[in-house]
GROMACS .gro file of C-alpha atoms in nm:
model
  252
    1HIS     CA    1   4.424   8.192   0.874
    2ARG     CA    2   4.400   8.368   1.219
    3ALA     CA    3   4.271   8.033   1.382
    4VAL     CA    4   4.602   7.865   1.298
    5HIS     CA    5   4.825   8.150   1.343
    6ASP     CA    6   4.718   8.171   1.692
    7GLY     CA    7   4.793   7.842   1.769
    8GLN     CA    8   4.511   7.600   1.658
    9SER     CA    9   4.574   7.274   1.473
   10ILE     CA   10   4.439   7.223   1.131
   11GLN     CA   11   4.261   6.966   1.257
   12ASP     CA   12   4.068   7.124   1.503
   13ALA     CA   13   4.023   7.417   1.265
   14TYR     CA   14   3.852   7.175   1.008
   15ASP     CA   15   3.645   7.035   1.288
   16ASP     CA   16   3.527   7.358   1.370
   17MET     CA   17   3.430   7.428   1.001
   18TYR     CA   18   3.241   7.106   0.977
   19GLN     CA   19   3.021   7.212   1.296
   20GLN     CA   20   2.935   7.545   1.089
   21ARG     CA   21   2.891   7.461   0.752
   22ASP     CA   22   2.941   7.161   0.493
   23LEU     CA   23   3.190   7.159   0.236
   24LEU     CA   24   2.918   6.972   0.002
   25MET     CA   25   2.943   6.997  -0.400
   26ARG     CA   26   2.633   6.849  -0.606
   27ASP     CA   27   2.605   6.486  -0.647
   28SER     CA   28   2.674   6.524  -1.040
   29PHE     CA   29   2.999   6.645  -0.966
   30TYR     CA   30   3.124   6.356  -0.746
   31LEU     CA   31   2.965   6.115  -0.993
   32TRP     CA   32   3.146   6.272  -1.285
   33LEU     CA   33   3.456   6.244  -1.110
   34ILE     CA   34   3.389   5.855  -1.042
   35GLU     CA   35   3.328   5.870  -1.441
   36LEU     CA   36   3.668   5.988  -1.506
   37LEU     CA   37   3.831   5.668  -1.311
   38ALA     CA   38   3.545   5.437  -1.388
   39PRO     CA   39   3.639   5.218  -1.132
   40GLU     CA   40   3.549   4.845  -1.143
   41PRO     CA   41   3.311   4.671  -0.908
   42GLY     CA   42   3.508   4.523  -0.643
   43SER     CA   43   3.801   4.727  -0.680
   44THR     CA   44   3.943   4.967  -0.402
   45LEU     CA   45   3.894   5.333  -0.406
   46LEU     CA   46   4.043   5.578  -0.152
   47ASP     CA   47   3.925   5.940  -0.127
   48VAL     CA   48   4.196   6.111   0.062
   49ALA     CA   49   4.075   6.430   0.244
   50CYS     CA   50   3.720   6.307   0.180
   51GLY     CA   51   3.556   6.565   0.402
   52ASN     CA   52   3.209   6.462   0.465
   53GLY     CA   53   3.274   6.170   0.242
   54ARG     CA   54   2.982   6.205  -0.004
   55LEU     CA   55   3.215   6.059  -0.282
   56VAL     CA   56   3.275   5.743  -0.077
   57GLU     CA   57   2.910   5.683  -0.052
   58LEU     CA   58   2.817   5.724  -0.417
   59ALA     CA   59   3.130   5.517  -0.508
   60ALA     CA   60   3.027   5.259  -0.240
   61ARG     CA   61   2.676   5.237  -0.447
   62GLN     CA   62   2.830   5.112  -0.751
   63GLY     CA   63   2.992   4.811  -0.582
   64VAL     CA   64   3.317   4.983  -0.523
   65HIS     CA   65   3.532   4.903  -0.215
   66ALA     CA   66   3.520   5.287  -0.121
   67MET     CA   67   3.738   5.425   0.168
   68GLY     CA   68   3.716   5.762   0.294
   69PHE     CA   69   4.043   5.942   0.471
   70ASP     CA   70   4.021   6.283   0.650
   71LEU     CA   71   4.164   6.487   0.899
   72SER     CA   72   3.855   6.590   1.075
   73PHE     CA   73   3.657   6.343   1.244
   74GLU     CA   74   3.372   6.578   1.258
   75GLY     CA   75   3.357   6.546   0.877
   76LEU     CA   76   3.390   6.186   0.865
   77GLN     CA   77   3.088   6.150   1.071
   78LEU     CA   78   2.875   6.276   0.845
   79GLY     CA   79   2.956   6.029   0.586
   80ALA     CA   80   2.978   5.716   0.810
   81ALA     CA   81   2.642   5.762   0.941
   82GLY     CA   82   2.523   5.735   0.570
   83THR     CA   83   2.721   5.445   0.450
   84PRO     CA   84   2.865   5.261   0.759
   85GLU     CA   85   2.952   4.976   0.530
   86ALA     CA   86   3.232   5.181   0.384
   87GLY     CA   87   3.594   5.240   0.542
   88TRP     CA   88   3.639   5.549   0.728
   89ILE     CA   89   3.997   5.659   0.891
   90VAL     CA   90   4.099   5.961   1.052
   91GLY     CA   91   4.450   6.099   0.964
   92ASP     CA   92   4.668   6.309   0.802
   93GLY     CA   93   4.712   6.264   0.422
   94GLN     CA   94   5.094   6.349   0.439
   95GLY     CA   95   5.106   6.007   0.634
   96ILE     CA   96   4.830   5.774   0.512
   97PRO     CA   97   4.850   5.477   0.738
   98LEU     CA   98   4.814   5.218   0.455
   99PRO     CA   99   5.091   4.973   0.308
  100ALA     CA  100   5.239   5.062  -0.010
  101GLU     CA  101   5.042   4.965  -0.352
  102ALA     CA  102   4.737   4.932  -0.119
  103VAL     CA  103   4.434   5.081  -0.338
  104ASP     CA  104   4.354   5.037  -0.714
  105TYR     CA  105   4.175   5.382  -0.730
  106LEU     CA  106   4.278   5.734  -0.540
  107MET     CA  107   4.065   6.057  -0.517
  108SER     CA  108   4.226   6.363  -0.410
  109ILE     CA  109   3.982   6.616  -0.465
  110GLY     CA  110   4.070   7.030  -0.379
  111SER     CA  111   4.309   6.892  -0.094
  112LEU     CA  112   4.680   6.905  -0.174
  113GLU     CA  113   4.660   7.269  -0.174
  114HIS     CA  114   4.550   7.281   0.214
  115TYR     CA  115   4.857   7.094   0.351
  116ASP     CA  116   5.138   7.189   0.506
  117ASP     CA  117   5.337   7.020   0.264
  118PRO     CA  118   5.167   6.925  -0.064
  119LEU     CA  119   5.461   6.776  -0.209
  120GLN     CA  120   5.472   6.498   0.099
  121GLY     CA  121   5.089   6.445   0.015
  122VAL     CA  122   5.162   6.363  -0.330
  123ARG     CA  123   5.420   6.121  -0.245
  124GLU     CA  124   5.189   5.964   0.004
  125LEU     CA  125   4.932   5.921  -0.277
  126ALA     CA  126   5.193   5.736  -0.518
  127ARG     CA  127   5.297   5.523  -0.256
  128VAL     CA  128   4.971   5.383  -0.178
  129LEU     CA  129   4.865   5.333  -0.528
  130LYS     CA  130   4.890   4.987  -0.700
  131PRO     CA  131   5.121   5.020  -1.004
  132ALA     CA  132   4.851   4.984  -1.261
  133GLY     CA  133   4.625   5.190  -1.049
  134SER     CA  134   4.478   5.543  -1.114
  135ALA     CA  135   4.471   5.867  -0.946
  136CYS     CA  136   4.242   6.184  -1.013
  137ILE     CA  137   4.355   6.499  -0.852
  138LEU     CA  138   4.189   6.834  -0.848
  139LEU     CA  139   4.374   7.160  -0.792
  140PRO     CA  140   4.283   7.518  -0.831
  141ASN     CA  141   4.418   7.713  -1.097
  142MET     CA  142   4.568   8.083  -0.988
  143PHE     CA  143   4.450   8.214  -1.317
  144GLY     CA  144   4.126   8.080  -1.343
  145LEU     CA  145   3.920   8.278  -1.607
  146MET     CA  146   3.576   8.272  -1.427
  147GLY     CA  147   3.722   8.195  -1.131
  148ASN     CA  148   4.043   8.429  -0.971
  149ILE     CA  149   4.068   8.630  -1.265
  150ARG     CA  150   3.695   8.732  -1.239
  151HIS     CA  151   3.709   8.768  -0.849
  152VAL     CA  152   3.993   8.970  -0.869
  153GLN     CA  153   3.871   9.194  -1.104
  154ARG     CA  154   3.564   9.256  -0.889
  155THR     CA  155   3.743   9.260  -0.549
  156GLY     CA  156   4.139   9.311  -0.592
  157GLU     CA  157   4.194   9.005  -0.414
  158VAL     CA  158   4.201   8.611  -0.470
  159PHE     CA  159   3.902   8.410  -0.378
  160ASP     CA  160   3.957   8.295  -0.019
  161ASP     CA  161   3.665   7.980   0.102
  162SER     CA  162   3.804   8.027   0.479
  163GLN     CA  163   3.989   7.691   0.484
  164PRO     CA  164   4.312   7.712   0.724
  165LEU     CA  165   4.582   7.700   0.447
  166GLN     CA  166   4.513   7.799   0.053
  167ARG     CA  167   4.712   7.743  -0.219
  168TYR     CA  168   4.696   7.831  -0.628
  169GLY     CA  169   4.920   7.750  -0.891
  170THR     CA  170   4.943   7.722  -1.247
  171ARG     CA  171   4.893   7.424  -1.462
  172ALA     CA  172   5.268   7.366  -1.513
  173ALA     CA  173   5.338   7.413  -1.161
  174TRP     CA  174   5.115   7.148  -1.015
  175GLN     CA  175   5.207   6.918  -1.288
  176THR     CA  176   5.570   6.955  -1.172
  177MET     CA  177   5.505   6.911  -0.819
  178LEU     CA  178   5.279   6.564  -0.896
  179GLU     CA  179   5.545   6.428  -1.118
  180MET     CA  180   5.829   6.500  -0.860
  181GLY     CA  181   5.616   6.331  -0.615
  182GLY     CA  182   5.600   6.016  -0.833
  183LEU     CA  183   5.269   6.036  -1.036
  184ARG     CA  184   5.274   6.048  -1.406
  185VAL     CA  185   5.007   6.274  -1.546
  186GLU     CA  186   4.808   6.091  -1.844
  187ARG     CA  187   4.564   6.355  -1.893
  188VAL     CA  188   4.438   6.723  -1.765
  189VAL     CA  189   4.062   6.777  -1.744
  190PRO     CA  190   3.954   7.148  -1.719
  191TRP     CA  191   3.677   7.223  -1.461
  192CYS     CA  192   3.496   7.541  -1.470
  193GLU     CA  193   3.265   7.459  -1.185
  194VAL     CA  194   2.980   7.349  -1.396
  195ASN     CA  195   2.862   6.977  -1.445
  196ARG     CA  196   2.592   6.810  -1.674
  197PRO     CA  197   2.311   6.695  -1.452
  198ARG     CA  198   2.319   6.336  -1.349
  199THR     CA  199   2.025   6.300  -1.126
  200GLY     CA  200   1.696   6.388  -1.119
  201GLN     CA  201   1.736   6.644  -0.832
  202ASP     CA  202   2.022   6.851  -1.010
  203LEU     CA  203   1.850   6.851  -1.344
  204LEU     CA  204   1.589   7.052  -1.155
  205TRP     CA  205   1.820   7.227  -0.985
  206SER     CA  206   1.977   7.346  -1.308
  207ALA     CA  207   1.666   7.401  -1.478
  208LEU     CA  208   1.598   7.670  -1.235
  209ARG     CA  209   1.919   7.835  -1.300
  210PRO     CA  210   1.935   7.928  -1.644
  211GLN     CA  211   2.262   8.129  -1.597
  212LYS     CA  212   2.446   7.813  -1.544
  213LEU     CA  213   2.381   7.741  -1.945
  214LEU     CA  214   2.568   8.067  -1.999
  215ARG     CA  215   2.849   7.967  -1.783
  216ALA     CA  216   2.872   7.610  -1.940
  217ALA     CA  217   2.873   7.760  -2.284
  218VAL     CA  218   3.188   8.019  -2.157
  219ALA     CA  219   3.359   7.681  -2.002
  220ARG     CA  220   3.346   7.549  -2.338
  221VAL     CA  221   3.569   7.772  -2.503
  222THR     CA  222   3.787   7.856  -2.218
  223PRO     CA  223   4.126   7.753  -2.295
  224VAL     CA  224   4.258   7.454  -2.050
  225ASN     CA  225   4.524   7.656  -1.866
  226LEU     CA  226   4.251   7.936  -1.778
  227ALA     CA  227   4.006   7.698  -1.623
  228ASN     CA  228   3.900   7.745  -1.300
  229HIS     CA  229   4.045   7.409  -1.167
  230PHE     CA  230   4.266   7.144  -1.315
  231ILE     CA  231   4.181   6.753  -1.274
  232PHE     CA  232   4.481   6.538  -1.323
  233ILE     CA  233   4.448   6.175  -1.432
  234CYS     CA  234   4.769   6.029  -1.295
  235ARG     CA  235   4.923   5.682  -1.293
  236PRO     CA  236   5.232   5.575  -1.073
  237GLY     CA  237   5.557   5.717  -1.229
  238ARG     CA  238   5.915   5.773  -1.145
  239THR     CA  239   6.011   5.858  -0.806
  240ASP     CA  240   6.379   6.032  -0.863
  241TRP     CA  241   6.288   6.286  -1.119
  242THR     CA  242   6.343   6.666  -1.019
  243PRO     CA  243   6.351   6.967  -1.239
  244ALA     CA  244   6.695   7.102  -1.280
  245TYR     CA  245   6.534   7.461  -1.218
  246TYR     CA  246   6.162   7.585  -1.201
  247PRO     CA  247   6.105   7.921  -1.037
  248MET     CA  248   5.723   7.844  -1.002
  249LEU     CA  249   5.764   7.562  -0.749
  250PRO     CA  250   5.766   7.675  -0.376
  251TRP     CA  251   5.780   7.327  -0.240
  252SER     CA  252   6.091   7.156  -0.101
   0.00000   0.00000   0.00000
């Protein structure tokens, strides 16, 4: 984006963004992601590029030793104000300041596609994850049926959420990147931006928006490869694997 091309750092761009708006989803979305990993009480969970830290807050309420890690100090202040007992770290996900095999569970929700070097970000996730640990990584699909395809049909351009850097990829391209970085993909969960309500507030919000029922019905029959986003459930894998040739992978 222009701010970055004009010399502003990505960190400053995110600080400015959090002063202007929240990058926030409904609680049911974060609760669903926590359910996918099912962290045990007393275990450690690190949310890398946690934004305003809402997922960290909700995980901490379940007895998990949750930590939020983000490039933006402005974003972390929001989470730290609500849950000071959680751990909050300012830093770059391409160099996480934790020792190897430090955490039981990892979250990386819609963040790697915004890194300068996404593959290095994956290597750091794999490095800090314990051998028996699990990671939940969400990445956007270039060809999401109800996302980019629909948006391109209407506007002639891919969707842009105004974050400083933005990338899209296919399911296979993202999975190849994760495996090159030292993770093993065990399961791919499609997400078409609709969730079953898990709080009373979200139930009321959904009830007032009956169009969400139609979107949920479309999501149930949408092929995985055409979902708006992919959620990769991963464990540590090989660190010495590279594909012989893969033309859709732009990372070095």
